[in-house]
Amino acid sequence: MMSSLRYGAAARLNKALALLLLLCSVMAAPARADTVHLLALGDSLTQGYGLIEQEGFVPQLRAWLAERGHDVRLVNGGVSGDTTAGGLSRAGWSLTPEIEGMIVTLGGNDLLRGLPPEVARANIEGILKIAAEKDVEVLLVGMQAPGNYGPDYKAAFDALYPELADAYGALFFPSFFEGIMPDGEMSEEARSLMQPDGIHPNGEGVARIVEAIGPSVEALIARIADAG
């Protein structure tokens, strides 16, 4: 009788120890990271003009990040034809409460229309101010003016992006087309990565663009995690 009692007590003790060990292992395991919510605010380059949906910038960037283990919800805030003024006009309501980070890719349509660099600067600065007010981290993507507008215009336009990124503590990526034109020149290979209009990348071109900008988006995600 005593032997059976001792056996029962030992069995219960073993079960209790096993449960304790299980609880300890669960508590010690790293918690699953929460989903990071990002907004891509831009124009047709962001929106995916001329491409089937899965070939666009936002879907390809989503897939690139997922392949690297990032749990990210990336909202496509690209509007074809939008200028920096258009981006500013919708930045406030586009930054819904769950958005933690924003990728800003605007300025191409300002260039196509020959708008003054100081106007683009004021609009981009307005977007950065709204982001700061909402505690949203920003990756600002630069844009370069063509030389045919003259050296003063080009210098002023090209400089506004790194200067504003520095002033507002935003992350900076030099050019949306970095993955296609790393030297800023439209080579024959670069032309093969563009759609017939010569303005928008094709699906393969977008893949190159995502590969180039991806690490900077990862840096944005890391900054959000550190801030949290």
Short mmCIF file of C-alpha atoms in Angstrom, two decimals:
data_model
loop_
_atom_site.label_atom_id
_atom_site.label_comp_id
_atom_site.label_asym_id
_atom_site.label_seq_id
_atom_site.Cartn_x
_atom_site.Cartn_y
_atom_site.Cartn_z
CA MET A 1 0.00 0.00 0.00
CA MET A 2 2.78 2.46 0.96
CA SER A 3 4.61 1.59 -2.24
CA SER A 4 1.61 2.46 -4.37
CA LEU A 5 1.16 5.75 -2.52
CA ARG A 6 4.80 6.62 -3.05
CA TYR A 7 4.45 5.75 -6.75
CA GLY A 8 1.33 7.94 -7.09
CA ALA A 9 3.02 10.87 -5.39
CA ALA A 10 6.07 10.49 -7.61
CA ALA A 11 3.90 10.40 -10.73
CA ARG A 12 2.10 13.56 -9.68
CA LEU A 13 5.40 15.25 -8.92
CA ASN A 14 6.76 14.31 -12.34
CA LYS A 15 3.67 15.71 -14.04
CA ALA A 16 4.00 18.94 -12.05
CA LEU A 17 7.66 19.26 -13.00
CA ALA A 18 6.86 18.59 -16.64
CA LEU A 19 4.17 21.29 -16.59
CA LEU A 20 6.56 23.73 -14.91
CA LEU A 21 9.23 23.07 -17.53
CA LEU A 22 6.69 23.56 -20.31
CA LEU A 23 5.57 26.90 -18.85
CA CYS A 24 9.18 28.02 -18.48
CA SER A 25 9.96 27.15 -22.09
CA VAL A 26 6.90 29.07 -23.33
CA MET A 27 7.86 32.11 -21.27
CA ALA A 28 11.45 31.95 -22.48
CA ALA A 29 10.49 31.69 -26.16
CA PRO A 30 10.69 34.97 -28.05
CA ALA A 31 7.33 36.58 -28.65
CA ARG A 32 6.11 36.69 -32.24
CA ALA A 33 6.68 40.13 -33.67
CA ASP A 34 3.60 42.22 -34.33
CA THR A 35 2.74 43.13 -37.91
CA VAL A 36 4.43 46.34 -39.06
CA HIS A 37 2.11 48.68 -40.95
CA LEU A 38 3.66 50.75 -43.72
CA LEU A 39 2.28 53.19 -46.28
CA ALA A 40 3.88 53.68 -49.70
CA LEU A 41 2.93 57.25 -50.65
CA GLY A 42 3.70 58.02 -54.26
CA ASP A 43 2.62 58.39 -57.86
CA SER A 44 2.34 55.96 -60.79
CA LEU A 45 5.74 54.43 -59.98
CA THR A 46 4.33 53.33 -56.63
CA GLN A 47 0.85 52.57 -57.97
CA GLY A 48 2.18 50.13 -60.60
CA TYR A 49 1.19 51.87 -63.81
CA GLY A 50 1.03 49.63 -66.88
CA LEU A 51 1.66 46.41 -64.96
CA ILE A 52 -0.46 43.50 -63.84
CA GLU A 53 -1.04 43.80 -60.12
CA GLN A 54 1.56 41.30 -58.88
CA GLU A 55 4.33 42.96 -60.93
CA GLY A 56 3.83 46.38 -59.33
CA PHE A 57 6.21 47.97 -56.85
CA VAL A 58 4.11 47.41 -53.74
CA PRO A 59 3.25 43.71 -54.37
CA GLN A 60 6.86 42.91 -55.29
CA LEU A 61 8.18 44.74 -52.23
CA ARG A 62 5.67 42.91 -50.02
CA ALA A 63 6.90 39.57 -51.41
CA TRP A 64 10.56 40.58 -51.01
CA LEU A 65 10.02 41.47 -47.35
CA ALA A 66 7.99 38.32 -46.65
CA GLU A 67 10.76 36.15 -48.12
CA ARG A 68 13.10 37.69 -45.55
CA GLY A 69 10.82 36.93 -42.65
CA HIS A 70 9.22 40.35 -42.17
CA ASP A 71 5.58 40.49 -41.11
CA VAL A 72 4.56 43.65 -42.94
CA ARG A 73 1.29 45.12 -44.17
CA LEU A 74 2.24 47.52 -46.95
CA VAL A 75 -0.53 49.83 -48.16
CA ASN A 76 -0.39 51.00 -51.78
CA GLY A 77 -0.82 54.77 -51.57
CA GLY A 78 0.29 55.41 -55.14
CA VAL A 79 -1.88 57.64 -57.34
CA SER A 80 -1.01 57.88 -61.01
CA GLY A 81 -0.24 61.46 -62.07
CA ASP A 82 0.16 62.73 -58.53
CA THR A 83 2.56 65.60 -57.83
CA THR A 84 4.15 66.42 -54.50
CA ALA A 85 1.18 68.74 -53.91
CA GLY A 86 -1.22 65.84 -54.43
CA GLY A 87 0.78 63.72 -52.02
CA LEU A 88 0.68 66.45 -49.40
CA SER A 89 -3.08 66.90 -49.81
CA ARG A 90 -3.75 63.26 -48.90
CA ALA A 91 -0.88 62.51 -46.51
CA GLY A 92 -2.89 63.38 -43.40
CA TRP A 93 -5.86 61.10 -44.05
CA SER A 94 -3.68 58.37 -45.60
CA LEU A 95 -1.73 58.03 -42.34
CA THR A 96 -4.42 56.11 -40.48
CA PRO A 97 -3.72 55.31 -36.79
CA GLU A 98 -2.14 51.90 -37.41
CA ILE A 99 0.47 53.20 -39.89
CA GLU A 100 3.94 53.19 -38.31
CA GLY A 101 6.16 53.96 -41.26
CA MET A 102 5.90 55.64 -44.66
CA ILE A 103 7.87 55.33 -47.89
CA VAL A 104 7.63 58.61 -49.82
CA THR A 105 8.27 58.45 -53.57
CA LEU A 106 7.08 61.69 -55.15
CA GLY A 107 8.45 64.33 -57.49
CA GLY A 108 8.48 62.68 -60.90
CA ASN A 109 5.36 64.49 -62.06
CA ASP A 110 6.67 67.78 -60.72
CA LEU A 111 9.62 67.26 -63.06
CA LEU A 112 7.44 66.32 -66.03
CA ARG A 113 5.52 69.58 -65.53
CA GLY A 114 8.63 71.67 -64.87
CA LEU A 115 7.30 72.86 -61.51
CA PRO A 116 9.67 74.99 -59.42
CA PRO A 117 11.96 73.04 -57.05
CA GLU A 118 10.94 75.29 -54.15
CA VAL A 119 7.33 74.14 -54.57
CA ALA A 120 8.35 70.49 -54.43
CA ARG A 121 10.52 71.23 -51.40
CA ALA A 122 7.65 72.89 -49.54
CA ASN A 123 5.30 70.00 -50.31
CA ILE A 124 7.75 67.28 -49.29
CA GLU A 125 8.51 69.20 -46.12
CA GLY A 126 4.78 69.38 -45.42
CA ILE A 127 4.53 65.60 -45.73
CA LEU A 128 7.45 65.13 -43.36
CA LYS A 129 5.86 67.50 -40.84
CA ILE A 130 2.61 65.52 -40.89
CA ALA A 131 4.56 62.30 -40.39
CA ALA A 132 6.41 63.83 -37.44
CA GLU A 133 3.14 64.96 -35.86
CA LYS A 134 1.79 61.43 -36.15
CA ASP A 135 5.03 59.77 -34.93
CA VAL A 136 5.43 57.97 -38.24
CA GLU A 137 8.94 56.98 -39.36
CA VAL A 138 9.80 57.92 -42.96
CA LEU A 139 11.97 56.59 -45.77
CA LEU A 140 12.30 59.44 -48.28
CA VAL A 141 13.17 58.34 -51.81
CA GLY A 142 15.02 60.88 -53.92
CA MET A 143 14.42 61.97 -57.49
CA GLN A 144 16.87 63.55 -59.91
CA ALA A 145 16.02 66.28 -62.41
CA PRO A 146 17.14 65.92 -66.03
CA GLY A 147 19.87 68.24 -67.24
CA ASN A 148 17.68 70.00 -69.82
CA TYR A 149 16.12 72.18 -67.11
CA GLY A 150 19.47 73.81 -66.52
CA PRO A 151 22.12 73.35 -63.82
CA ASP A 152 20.49 75.63 -61.23
CA TYR A 153 17.13 73.87 -61.46
CA LYS A 154 18.79 70.44 -61.28
CA ALA A 155 20.98 71.38 -58.32
CA ALA A 156 18.02 72.78 -56.38
CA PHE A 157 15.71 69.88 -57.14
CA ASP A 158 18.24 67.10 -56.52
CA ALA A 159 19.32 68.63 -53.20
CA LEU A 160 15.89 68.99 -51.63
CA TYR A 161 15.53 65.28 -50.81
CA PRO A 162 18.75 64.62 -48.85
CA GLU A 163 18.51 68.03 -47.16
CA LEU A 164 14.94 67.46 -45.96
CA ALA A 165 15.67 63.89 -44.90
CA ASP A 166 18.54 65.19 -42.80
CA ALA A 167 16.48 68.05 -41.34
CA TYR A 168 13.63 65.76 -40.26
CA GLY A 169 15.66 62.70 -39.29
CA ALA A 170 14.14 60.57 -42.05
CA LEU A 171 15.89 57.66 -43.73
CA PHE A 172 17.02 58.50 -47.25
CA PHE A 173 17.36 56.43 -50.42
CA PRO A 174 19.01 58.32 -53.29
CA SER A 175 16.82 57.37 -56.24
CA PHE A 176 13.80 55.24 -57.03
CA PHE A 177 15.66 54.07 -60.15
CA GLU A 178 18.85 53.12 -58.31
CA GLY A 179 18.38 49.44 -59.19
CA ILE A 180 18.07 50.22 -62.90
CA MET A 181 20.31 53.26 -63.32
CA PRO A 182 22.91 53.21 -60.53
CA ASP A 183 24.97 55.85 -62.34
CA GLY A 184 21.93 57.89 -63.30
CA GLU A 185 22.34 57.12 -67.00
CA MET A 186 19.77 55.42 -69.25
CA SER A 187 21.89 52.60 -70.67
CA GLU A 188 20.68 50.01 -73.18
CA GLU A 189 20.16 47.55 -70.32
CA ALA A 190 18.14 50.15 -68.42
CA ARG A 191 15.95 50.74 -71.50
CA SER A 192 15.20 47.02 -71.62
CA LEU A 193 13.87 47.28 -68.06
CA MET A 194 11.43 50.07 -68.93
CA GLN A 195 7.99 50.06 -70.49
CA PRO A 196 7.67 51.50 -74.03
CA ASP A 197 6.94 54.97 -72.61
CA GLY A 198 10.49 55.12 -71.24
CA ILE A 199 9.17 56.47 -67.93
CA HIS A 200 7.80 53.48 -66.04
CA PRO A 201 9.68 50.24 -65.29
CA ASN A 202 8.45 46.88 -66.52
CA GLY A 203 8.02 43.91 -64.17
CA GLU A 204 11.69 42.93 -64.32
CA GLY A 205 12.70 46.54 -63.80
CA VAL A 206 10.53 46.73 -60.69
CA ALA A 207 12.21 43.60 -59.36
CA ARG A 208 15.60 45.33 -59.74
CA ILE A 209 14.23 48.44 -58.04
CA VAL A 210 12.88 46.41 -55.12
CA GLU A 211 16.15 44.56 -54.72
CA ALA A 212 17.99 47.87 -54.44
CA ILE A 213 15.58 49.69 -52.12
CA GLY A 214 14.67 46.64 -50.01
CA PRO A 215 17.49 46.97 -47.46
CA SER A 216 16.48 50.59 -46.80
CA VAL A 217 12.90 49.44 -46.14
CA GLU A 218 14.33 46.86 -43.73
CA ALA A 219 16.16 49.73 -42.01
CA LEU A 220 12.81 51.53 -41.73
CA ILE A 221 11.25 48.44 -40.13
CA ALA A 222 14.18 48.18 -37.71
CA ARG A 223 13.80 51.83 -36.73
CA ILE A 224 10.10 51.26 -36.02
CA ALA A 225 10.96 48.25 -33.84
CA ASP A 226 13.55 50.28 -31.93
CA ALA A 227 11.08 53.12 -31.40
CA GLY A 228 8.48 50.66 -30.10
#
